[in-house]
Coordinates of C-alpha atoms and ligand atoms in Angstrom, one line a residue:
P1 CA 109.2 77.1 -31.2
G2 CA 107.7 80.3 -32.6
E3 CA 109.2 83.0 -34.7
Q4 CA 108.9 85.5 -31.8
L5 CA 112.0 84.2 -30.1
P6 CA 115.3 86.0 -30.7
H7 CA 117.1 84.0 -33.2
D8 CA 120.5 84.8 -34.7
P9 CA 122.2 81.6 -35.9
T10 CA 125.6 83.0 -35.2
K11 CA 124.8 83.4 -31.5
K12 CA 124.2 80.7 -28.9
T13 CA 120.9 80.3 -27.2
L14 CA 120.9 81.1 -23.5
V15 CA 117.8 80.1 -21.6
V16 CA 117.3 81.5 -18.1
L17 CA 114.8 79.6 -15.8
G18 CA 113.3 81.8 -13.1
S19 CA 112.7 85.5 -12.4
G20 CA 113.8 85.6 -8.7
W21 CA 116.9 87.0 -7.0
G22 CA 119.4 85.0 -9.0
A23 CA 117.9 85.3 -12.5
T24 CA 117.0 89.0 -12.1
S25 CA 120.5 89.9 -10.9
L26 CA 121.9 88.1 -13.9
L27 CA 119.5 89.8 -16.3
Q28 CA 120.4 93.2 -15.0
K29 CA 124.0 92.8 -15.9
L30 CA 123.9 90.4 -18.8
D31 CA 125.1 91.7 -22.2
T32 CA 122.2 90.4 -24.3
T33 CA 123.9 91.3 -27.6
D34 CA 126.1 88.2 -27.1
Y35 CA 123.2 85.6 -27.0
N36 CA 119.7 84.7 -28.0
V37 CA 118.3 85.1 -24.5
V38 CA 115.0 83.5 -23.4
V39 CA 113.7 83.9 -19.9
I40 CA 111.1 81.3 -18.6
S41 CA 109.3 81.8 -15.3
P42 CA 105.8 81.0 -14.0
R43 CA 105.6 84.6 -12.7
N44 CA 106.4 87.4 -15.0
Y45 CA 107.9 89.6 -12.2
F46 CA 110.6 89.8 -9.6
L47 CA 109.5 89.6 -6.0
F48 CA 111.5 91.5 -3.3
T49 CA 111.1 88.7 -0.7
P50 CA 112.6 90.6 2.3
L51 CA 109.5 92.8 2.5
L52 CA 107.0 90.1 1.9
P53 CA 105.9 89.8 5.6
S54 CA 104.9 93.5 5.4
V55 CA 102.4 92.6 2.7
A56 CA 100.8 89.9 4.9
V57 CA 99.6 92.6 7.3
G58 CA 98.8 95.3 4.8
T59 CA 101.8 97.6 5.7
L60 CA 102.8 97.4 2.1
S61 CA 100.7 96.9 -1.0
P62 CA 101.6 93.8 -3.0
H63 CA 102.5 95.8 -6.1
S64 CA 105.0 97.9 -4.3
I65 CA 107.4 95.0 -3.9
I66 CA 107.2 93.4 -7.3
Q67 CA 108.8 94.5 -10.6
P68 CA 107.8 93.1 -14.0
T69 CA 110.7 91.2 -15.6
R70 CA 110.0 93.1 -18.8
Y71 CA 111.0 96.3 -17.1
I72 CA 114.5 95.0 -17.2
T73 CA 114.5 93.2 -20.5
R74 CA 112.9 96.0 -22.5
H75 CA 115.9 98.3 -21.8
K76 CA 118.4 95.7 -23.1
D77 CA 120.3 96.3 -26.3
R78 CA 118.9 93.2 -27.9
T79 CA 115.4 91.7 -27.6
V80 CA 115.0 89.2 -24.8
S81 CA 112.0 86.9 -24.9
V82 CA 110.1 86.6 -21.6
I83 CA 107.8 83.6 -21.4
E84 CA 105.3 83.1 -18.5
A85 CA 105.6 79.4 -18.0
A86 CA 107.0 76.8 -15.7
A87 CA 109.8 74.5 -16.8
T88 CA 108.4 71.0 -16.4
D89 CA 111.4 69.0 -17.6
V90 CA 115.0 69.6 -18.4
D91 CA 117.0 67.1 -20.4
P92 CA 120.7 67.8 -19.8
I93 CA 121.8 65.4 -22.4
A94 CA 119.7 66.5 -25.3
Q95 CA 120.0 70.1 -23.9
T96 CA 116.3 70.9 -24.0
V97 CA 113.8 72.4 -21.7
T98 CA 110.1 71.7 -21.8
F99 CA 107.8 74.3 -20.3
A100 CA 104.1 74.8 -19.8
D101 CA 101.7 77.7 -19.3
E102 CA 100.2 76.7 -15.9
S103 CA 98.1 79.8 -15.5
E104 CA 94.3 79.8 -15.6
I105 CA 93.9 81.0 -19.1
Q106 CA 95.7 79.2 -21.9
G107 CA 96.0 79.5 -25.6
L108 CA 95.8 76.6 -28.1
I109 CA 99.5 75.9 -27.4
S110 CA 100.4 75.7 -23.8
S111 CA 103.4 73.4 -23.7
T112 CA 106.5 73.2 -25.8
T113 CA 110.2 72.3 -25.9
L114 CA 113.2 74.5 -26.6
K115 CA 116.8 73.6 -27.3
Y116 CA 119.5 75.6 -25.4
D117 CA 123.2 76.0 -25.7
Y118 CA 123.5 77.3 -22.2
L119 CA 120.9 77.0 -19.4
V120 CA 120.9 79.1 -16.2
Y121 CA 118.9 77.2 -13.7
A122 CA 117.5 79.5 -11.0
V123 CA 114.1 78.2 -10.0
G124 CA 114.5 78.7 -6.3
A125 CA 112.9 76.4 -3.8
E126 CA 109.5 75.7 -2.3
T127 CA 108.3 75.6 1.3
Q128 CA 109.2 72.4 3.2
T129 CA 106.1 70.7 4.8
F130 CA 107.8 67.5 5.9
N131 CA 104.5 65.9 4.9
I132 CA 103.1 66.9 8.2
P133 CA 99.3 66.3 8.1
G134 CA 97.1 69.3 7.5
V135 CA 99.9 71.8 6.6
K136 CA 98.9 72.1 2.9
E137 CA 95.2 72.1 3.7
H138 CA 95.0 74.5 6.7
A139 CA 98.2 76.6 6.9
C140 CA 99.2 79.8 5.1
F141 CA 102.8 80.0 3.7
M142 CA 105.1 83.0 3.4
K143 CA 107.0 82.4 0.2
E144 CA 105.2 83.8 -2.8
L145 CA 103.2 87.0 -3.2
E146 CA 99.9 85.1 -3.2
D147 CA 100.9 83.5 0.1
A148 CA 101.2 86.9 1.7
E149 CA 97.9 88.1 0.2
K150 CA 96.1 84.9 1.4
T151 CA 97.6 85.4 4.9
H152 CA 96.3 89.0 4.9
T153 CA 92.8 88.0 3.9
R154 CA 92.6 85.2 6.4
F155 CA 94.0 87.3 9.2
L156 CA 91.3 90.0 8.7
D157 CA 88.7 87.2 8.4
C158 CA 89.7 86.0 11.8
L159 CA 89.3 89.5 13.2
E160 CA 85.9 90.0 11.6
S161 CA 84.6 86.6 12.8
A162 CA 85.8 87.3 16.3
A163 CA 83.9 90.6 16.1
F164 CA 80.7 88.8 15.1
P165 CA 78.0 89.6 17.7
G166 CA 77.5 87.0 20.5
Q167 CA 80.8 85.3 19.9
S168 CA 81.9 83.5 23.2
E169 CA 85.2 84.6 24.9
E170 CA 86.6 81.1 24.2
E171 CA 85.8 81.4 20.5
K172 CA 87.2 84.9 20.3
N173 CA 90.4 83.6 22.0
R174 CA 90.7 80.8 19.4
L175 CA 90.1 83.1 16.4
L176 CA 92.6 85.6 17.6
H177 CA 95.3 83.1 18.4
M178 CA 97.9 83.5 15.6
V179 CA 100.5 80.8 15.3
V180 CA 103.7 81.1 13.3
V181 CA 105.7 77.9 12.8
G182 CA 109.4 78.3 12.3
G183 CA 111.8 80.5 14.2
G184 CA 114.0 81.3 11.2
P185 CA 114.1 84.9 10.0
T186 CA 110.8 84.5 8.0
G187 CA 108.9 83.4 11.1
I188 CA 110.4 86.0 13.3
E189 CA 109.8 88.9 10.9
L190 CA 106.2 87.8 10.3
S191 CA 105.5 87.5 14.0
G192 CA 106.9 91.0 14.5
E193 CA 104.7 92.4 11.7
I194 CA 101.6 90.7 13.1
H195 CA 102.4 92.2 16.5
D196 CA 102.8 95.7 15.0
Y197 CA 99.4 95.4 13.2
L198 CA 97.7 94.4 16.4
E199 CA 99.4 97.1 18.5
E200 CA 99.1 100.0 16.1
D201 CA 95.8 99.3 14.3
L202 CA 93.7 96.7 16.0
R203 CA 93.5 98.5 19.3
S204 CA 91.9 101.5 17.5
W205 CA 89.8 99.6 14.9
Y206 CA 88.6 96.7 17.2
P207 CA 89.2 97.9 20.8
E208 CA 86.8 95.3 22.2
L209 CA 89.0 92.5 20.9
S210 CA 92.4 93.8 22.0
N211 CA 92.6 91.6 25.1
N212 CA 91.9 88.4 23.2
I213 CA 94.8 88.5 20.9
K214 CA 97.7 86.0 21.3
I215 CA 100.7 85.3 19.0
S216 CA 102.7 82.1 19.4
L217 CA 105.9 81.3 17.6
V218 CA 106.7 77.5 17.5
E219 CA 110.3 76.4 16.9
A220 CA 111.6 72.8 16.9
L221 CA 115.2 73.7 17.8
P222 CA 116.4 75.0 21.2
S223 CA 116.7 78.6 19.9
V224 CA 115.3 80.9 17.2
L225 CA 117.5 82.6 14.5
P226 CA 120.5 80.2 14.7
M227 CA 122.3 82.3 12.0
F228 CA 122.5 85.4 14.3
S229 CA 124.8 85.9 17.2
K230 CA 123.8 84.8 20.8
K231 CA 123.5 88.5 21.8
L232 CA 120.9 89.2 19.1
I233 CA 119.0 86.0 19.8
D234 CA 118.7 87.1 23.4
Y235 CA 117.7 90.6 22.3
T236 CA 115.0 89.2 20.0
E237 CA 113.6 86.9 22.7
S238 CA 113.4 89.7 25.2
T239 CA 111.8 92.0 22.7
F240 CA 109.2 89.3 21.9
K241 CA 108.6 88.8 25.6
E242 CA 107.8 92.5 26.1
A243 CA 105.6 92.4 23.0
N244 CA 103.7 89.4 24.4
I245 CA 104.7 87.0 21.6
D246 CA 105.1 83.5 23.1
I247 CA 108.2 81.7 21.8
L248 CA 107.8 78.0 22.2
T249 CA 111.3 76.4 21.5
K250 CA 112.0 72.6 21.4
T251 CA 108.5 72.3 20.3
M252 CA 107.6 70.3 17.1
V253 CA 104.4 70.9 15.2
K254 CA 102.9 67.4 14.6
E255 CA 99.6 68.2 12.9
I256 CA 97.5 71.2 11.8
K257 CA 93.7 70.9 12.0
E258 CA 91.1 73.3 10.8
K259 CA 90.7 75.0 14.1
S260 CA 93.8 73.9 16.1
I261 CA 97.4 72.9 16.0
V262 CA 99.0 69.8 17.6
V263 CA 102.4 70.4 19.1
Q264 CA 104.9 68.2 21.0
G265 CA 106.9 70.1 23.6
P266 CA 110.2 69.3 25.3
D267 CA 108.4 67.0 27.8
G268 CA 107.4 64.8 24.8
V269 CA 103.7 65.3 25.5
K270 CA 101.4 66.1 22.6
R271 CA 99.0 69.0 23.1
E272 CA 96.2 70.4 20.9
V273 CA 96.0 74.2 20.9
P274 CA 93.0 76.0 19.4
C275 CA 94.0 78.8 16.9
G276 CA 92.5 81.0 14.2
M277 CA 95.4 81.1 11.8
V278 CA 98.6 79.2 11.2
V279 CA 101.4 80.5 9.1
W280 CA 104.0 77.9 8.1
A281 CA 107.6 79.2 7.7
A282 CA 109.5 76.0 8.3
G283 CA 112.2 76.4 5.6
N284 CA 112.9 75.2 2.1
T285 CA 112.8 72.1 0.0
L286 CA 113.6 71.3 -3.7
R287 CA 111.0 71.7 -6.4
K288 CA 109.9 68.6 -8.3
V289 CA 111.5 69.8 -11.5
T290 CA 114.8 70.1 -9.7
K291 CA 114.5 66.7 -8.1
D292 CA 113.8 65.2 -11.5
L293 CA 116.8 67.0 -13.0
I294 CA 119.1 65.7 -10.2
A295 CA 117.8 62.2 -10.7
K296 CA 118.9 62.3 -14.4
L297 CA 122.6 62.5 -13.5
P298 CA 122.9 60.0 -10.7
E299 CA 126.7 59.6 -11.1
H300 CA 127.4 63.3 -10.7
Q301 CA 124.4 64.5 -8.6
T302 CA 124.4 62.8 -5.3
N303 CA 123.5 65.6 -2.9
R304 CA 119.8 65.4 -1.8
R305 CA 119.9 69.0 -0.5
G306 CA 120.2 70.5 -4.0
I307 CA 122.1 70.7 -7.3
A308 CA 125.8 70.1 -7.0
V309 CA 127.8 72.8 -8.7
D310 CA 131.5 73.5 -9.0
D311 CA 133.1 76.8 -7.9
H312 CA 132.1 78.3 -11.3
L313 CA 128.5 77.4 -10.7
R314 CA 128.6 74.8 -13.4
M315 CA 126.2 71.9 -12.7
A316 CA 128.2 68.7 -12.2
G317 CA 127.8 66.3 -15.1
T318 CA 126.6 68.8 -17.7
N319 CA 129.9 69.7 -19.4
G320 CA 129.5 73.4 -18.7
T321 CA 126.2 73.7 -20.4
V322 CA 124.0 74.2 -17.3
F323 CA 124.7 76.8 -14.6
A324 CA 122.8 76.6 -11.3
L325 CA 122.5 79.2 -8.6
G326 CA 120.5 80.3 -5.6
D327 CA 118.2 78.2 -3.4
C328 CA 118.1 75.2 -5.7
T329 CA 121.8 74.5 -5.3
A330 CA 123.6 72.7 -2.5
T331 CA 126.6 74.8 -1.6
S332 CA 128.3 75.9 1.6
Y333 CA 126.3 79.2 1.5
A334 CA 123.0 79.8 3.2
P335 CA 120.0 80.0 0.8
T336 CA 119.7 83.8 0.9
A337 CA 118.9 86.6 -1.6
Q338 CA 122.4 88.0 -1.0
V339 CA 124.0 84.8 -2.2
A340 CA 121.7 84.4 -5.2
A341 CA 122.1 88.0 -6.3
Q342 CA 125.9 87.9 -6.1
Q343 CA 125.9 84.6 -8.1
G344 CA 123.7 86.2 -10.7
S345 CA 126.1 89.1 -11.2
Y346 CA 129.0 86.7 -11.3
L347 CA 127.3 84.7 -14.1
A348 CA 126.7 87.8 -16.1
R349 CA 130.5 88.4 -16.1
V350 CA 131.1 84.7 -16.9
F351 CA 128.8 84.8 -19.9
K352 CA 130.6 87.8 -21.3
Q353 CA 133.8 85.8 -21.2
I354 CA 132.1 82.7 -22.6
A355 CA 130.8 84.7 -25.5
K356 CA 134.3 86.0 -26.3
R357 CA 135.7 82.5 -26.1
D358 CA 132.9 81.1 -28.3
A359 CA 133.6 83.8 -30.9
L360 CA 137.3 82.9 -30.9
V361 CA 136.5 79.2 -31.3
Y362 CA 134.1 80.0 -34.2
E363 CA 136.9 82.0 -35.9
L364 CA 139.4 79.2 -35.3
Q365 CA 137.1 76.6 -36.7
A366 CA 136.4 78.7 -39.8
L367 CA 140.2 78.9 -40.3
E368 CA 140.6 75.2 -39.9
N369 CA 137.8 74.5 -42.3
A370 CA 139.4 76.7 -44.9
G371 CA 141.9 73.9 -45.8
S372 CA 145.7 74.3 -46.1
L373 CA 147.0 77.4 -44.3
D374 CA 149.8 79.7 -45.5
E375 CA 152.4 81.0 -43.0
E376 CA 150.4 84.0 -42.1
K377 CA 147.2 82.0 -41.4
Q378 CA 149.3 79.5 -39.4
K379 CA 150.4 82.4 -37.2
Q380 CA 146.8 83.6 -36.9
K381 CA 145.7 80.1 -35.9
A382 CA 148.4 79.8 -33.2
D383 CA 147.5 83.3 -31.9
L384 CA 143.8 82.3 -31.8
T385 CA 144.6 79.1 -30.0
K386 CA 146.5 81.0 -27.4
Q387 CA 143.6 83.4 -26.9
V388 CA 141.1 80.6 -26.5
E389 CA 143.3 79.0 -23.8
K390 CA 143.6 82.3 -22.0
S391 CA 139.8 82.9 -22.1
D392 CA 139.3 79.4 -20.6
K393 CA 140.6 80.8 -17.3
V394 CA 137.5 82.0 -15.6
K395 CA 137.8 83.2 -12.0
P396 CA 135.7 81.1 -9.5
F397 CA 132.7 82.6 -7.7
K398 CA 133.6 84.3 -4.4
Y399 CA 130.9 85.2 -1.9
S400 CA 131.2 88.5 0.0
H401 CA 129.0 88.5 3.1
Q402 CA 127.5 91.9 3.7
G403 CA 125.8 91.0 7.0
S404 CA 122.4 89.7 8.2
L405 CA 119.5 92.0 9.0
A406 CA 116.0 91.2 10.3
Y407 CA 113.0 93.1 11.5
I408 CA 111.6 91.9 14.8
G409 CA 108.6 94.2 15.3
S410 CA 108.0 97.1 17.7
E411 CA 110.1 99.3 15.3
K412 CA 113.2 97.3 16.2
A413 CA 115.6 95.4 14.0
I414 CA 118.7 93.3 14.5
A415 CA 121.9 93.4 12.4
D416 CA 125.0 91.2 12.4
L417 CA 127.5 93.2 10.3
P418 CA 131.0 91.9 9.5
F419 CA 133.9 94.4 9.7
S420 CA 137.5 93.8 9.1
V421 CA 138.1 94.2 12.9
G422 CA 135.3 91.8 13.9
N423 CA 131.5 91.4 13.9
L424 CA 129.2 94.2 15.0
A425 CA 126.0 92.9 16.5
V426 CA 123.4 95.6 17.0
G427 CA 119.7 95.8 17.7
G428 CA 117.1 98.5 18.3
V429 CA 115.3 101.4 16.8
A430 CA 118.4 102.9 15.1
T431 CA 119.0 99.5 13.5
Y432 CA 115.3 99.5 12.3
L433 CA 116.0 102.8 10.5
F434 CA 119.1 101.3 9.0
W435 CA 117.0 98.2 8.0
R436 CA 114.5 100.4 6.3
S437 CA 117.1 102.5 4.4
A438 CA 119.1 99.3 3.5
Y439 CA 116.0 97.6 2.0
L440 CA 114.8 100.8 0.3
S441 CA 118.2 101.1 -1.4
R442 CA 118.3 97.5 -2.4
L443 CA 114.9 97.6 -4.2
F444 CA 115.8 97.3 -7.9
S445 CA 114.0 100.3 -9.3
L446 CA 113.1 103.9 -8.4
R447 CA 109.5 103.0 -9.0
N448 CA 109.5 100.3 -6.3
R449 CA 111.5 102.6 -3.9
T450 CA 108.8 105.3 -4.4
L451 CA 105.9 102.9 -3.9
V452 CA 107.4 101.4 -0.7
A453 CA 108.3 104.7 0.8
T454 CA 104.8 106.1 0.0
D455 CA 103.2 103.0 1.6
W456 CA 105.2 103.6 4.8
V457 CA 104.1 107.2 4.9
K458 CA 100.5 106.2 4.3
V459 CA 100.6 103.8 7.2
K460 CA 102.1 106.4 9.5
L461 CA 99.4 108.9 8.5
F462 CA 96.3 106.8 8.1
G463 CA 97.0 103.4 9.6
R464 CA 96.7 100.1 7.8
D465 CA 93.8 99.3 5.6
V466 CA 91.5 96.8 7.3
S467 CA 89.2 96.2 4.3
R468 CA 89.1 92.5 3.3
E469 CA 89.5 91.9 -0.4
Ligands
FAD1 P1 113.8 82.8 -6.0 O1 114.1 84.3 -5.7 O2 112.8 82.1 -5.2 O3 113.4 82.8 -7.5 C1 112.9 81.6 -8.2 C2 112.3 81.9 -9.4 O4 112.0 80.7 -10.2 C3 110.9 82.6 -9.2 O5 110.8 83.6 -10.2 C4 109.9 81.5 -9.6 O6 108.7 82.0 -10.1 C5 110.7 80.7 -10.6 N1 110.3 79.3 -10.8 C6 109.6 78.5 -10.0 N2 109.4 77.3 -10.5 C7 109.9 77.4 -11.8 C8 109.9 76.5 -12.9 N3 109.4 75.3 -12.8 N4 110.4 77.0 -14.1 C9 110.9 78.2 -14.2 N5 110.9 79.1 -13.2 C10 110.4 78.7 -12.0 N6 117.3 86.5 1.9 C11 118.1 87.5 2.3 O7 119.3 87.5 1.9 N7 117.7 88.6 3.0 C12 116.4 88.7 3.4 O8 116.0 89.7 4.1 C13 115.5 87.7 3.0 N8 114.2 87.7 3.4 C14 113.3 86.8 3.0 C15 112.0 86.9 3.4 C16 111.1 85.9 3.0 C17 109.7 86.0 3.4 C18 111.5 84.8 2.2 C19 110.6 83.7 1.8 C20 112.9 84.7 1.9 C21 113.8 85.7 2.2 N9 115.1 85.6 1.9 C22 116.0 86.6 2.3 C23 115.6 84.5 1.1 C24 115.6 84.8 -0.4 O9 114.4 85.3 -0.8 C25 116.0 83.6 -1.2 O10 117.2 83.0 -0.8 C26 116.1 84.0 -2.7 O11 114.9 84.3 -3.2 C27 116.8 82.9 -3.6 O12 116.9 83.4 -4.9 P2 116.6 82.4 -6.1 O13 116.8 83.1 -7.3 O14 117.4 81.1 -5.9 O15 115.1 81.9 -6.0
NAD2 P1 114.7 78.5 8.1 O1 115.1 77.2 7.5 O2 115.8 79.5 8.4 O3 113.9 78.3 9.4 C1 112.8 77.3 9.5 C2 112.7 76.9 11.0 O4 111.6 76.1 11.1 C3 113.9 76.1 11.5 O5 114.5 76.8 12.6 C4 113.3 74.8 11.8 O6 113.9 74.2 13.0 C5 111.8 75.1 12.1 N1 110.9 74.0 11.9 C6 110.9 73.1 10.9 N2 109.9 72.2 11.1 C7 109.3 72.5 12.2 C8 108.2 71.9 12.9 N3 107.5 70.9 12.5 N4 107.8 72.5 14.1 C9 108.5 73.6 14.6 N5 109.5 74.2 13.9 C10 109.9 73.6 12.8 O7 113.6 79.1 7.1 P2 113.2 80.7 6.7 O8 113.1 81.5 8.0 O9 112.1 80.6 5.8 O10 114.5 81.1 6.0 C11 114.9 80.5 4.7 C12 116.2 81.2 4.2 O11 115.9 82.5 3.8 C13 117.3 81.2 5.2 O12 118.5 81.0 4.6 C14 117.2 82.6 5.8 O13 118.5 83.1 6.2 C15 116.7 83.4 4.6 N6 116.0 84.5 5.1 C16 116.7 85.6 5.5 C17 116.0 86.7 6.0 C18 116.8 87.9 6.5 O14 118.0 87.9 6.4 N7 116.2 88.9 7.2 C19 114.6 86.7 6.1 C20 113.9 85.6 5.7 C21 114.6 84.5 5.2

């Protein structure tokens, strides 16, 4: 569809779905002169998820941690088409992807279908709700930029409502009870950020409310942060205790109501606890478009956790035409940015090799179509066949774990860092400085680094902004 798309009939069409960690890392390294490249994603930017909880409390401004996808594609050697739309259907047999503009404003055409030669499927995941009643209606999430913005607004709304004249102590306690569900790194980091806000800013902006604040973190498993070492779990728990953040482990959330949360503790008894805000960070589940794609290849795709890929990231059952990476796949790796980014860089190298191979095959076919071959052409054909066979040997993807880092509030972070001699598990203020510098350097552009560093300085000098948008 459309003349605007890059179209060179001698090149194959490579469609990339998504603009997150996997897709962005691929686009950064991809040689776009080899393909007609089309990127389709419902958001036209990359979101640096590790700093998202900081946006939820106003430490960072939303625009500091996003980067328009066109910032990358406009510097490429050959035009890349970026389309703001969501893939609604992928047909792996016909090799087509149907996508729709799902934003508020739409033109006369808002849905169409495109044929691909190769598809990179990197649509990530969405937040798992387990169909628990009230989650979608009453909780905030912590996955997309708008989730963090909504949490920020609601959080400030709770504070202002609690400050309303004549509010009873009981109602103030309810409004200022912040509940975070999920003791994975997202829930832990967010609880730490909320604590910082309350400690560093609320005490000066709303001193009369400072004793009514309570933060609870609810986790179904016996411990938080199962991916970190025991020492760091203990360190996090003691830091939270000092910070007055209640950790309720072995506690399942059963329902969320408008003004309360229903939990079931280790004793099996259900309790209804009043609260002002609930943030739901209970892990990932597949998007509908991914579930539908998996269902189309029942013989090859039997893992309900995600897309099954081989060690070259080729989706099983698609004959090497679809590559899947990141949170939408079921692999032995954790669903992290680190994994998705390394997979994206790996695929950029794979596509360079595929392009070379495709060019050789094209040449070979031209030779074969030319009719009878003289001795020299026969030799050329044998040579080309050998080269094609050689280019078929692509190295498999190998993940290199750089360690796990998480911010836990009170200017402390934890880090599990792998070294050849063993694991180094550290936590504290020095680790927090390391966390800051590590994330600053991992931001994709100088622009984002400058914006994030400036936001940190602004908060240090003037505190967080408490105006509610
Ligand atoms: P994503 O980055 O989620 O990207 C998916 C992309 O697909 C998005 O651009 C989305 O808009 C797009 N998309 C969605 N639907 C469609 C559709 N229908 N069609 C086309 N495109 C679509 N990991 C770490 O390693 N370290 C951390 O510190 C860390 N912190 C995190 C903090 C938070 C708050 C969260 C939520 C996650 C964090 N993670 C972290 C995990 C990390 O963000 C994910 O593992 C990573 O984003 C996965 O990359 P991805 O490319 O698979 O998916
Ligand atoms: P997660 O899956 O790691 O944790 C979710 C937690 O919610 C689980 O421990 C689960 O037991 C709990 N839970 C689920 N349902 C519940 C219920 N009804 N009641 C109470 N508890 C419930 O999710 P996450 O923290 O969003 O992380 C997702 C992925 O992103 C992980 O791979 C994680 O490593 C990665 N991540 C990494 C970092 C970091 O490295 N700093 C930060 C954020 C996310």
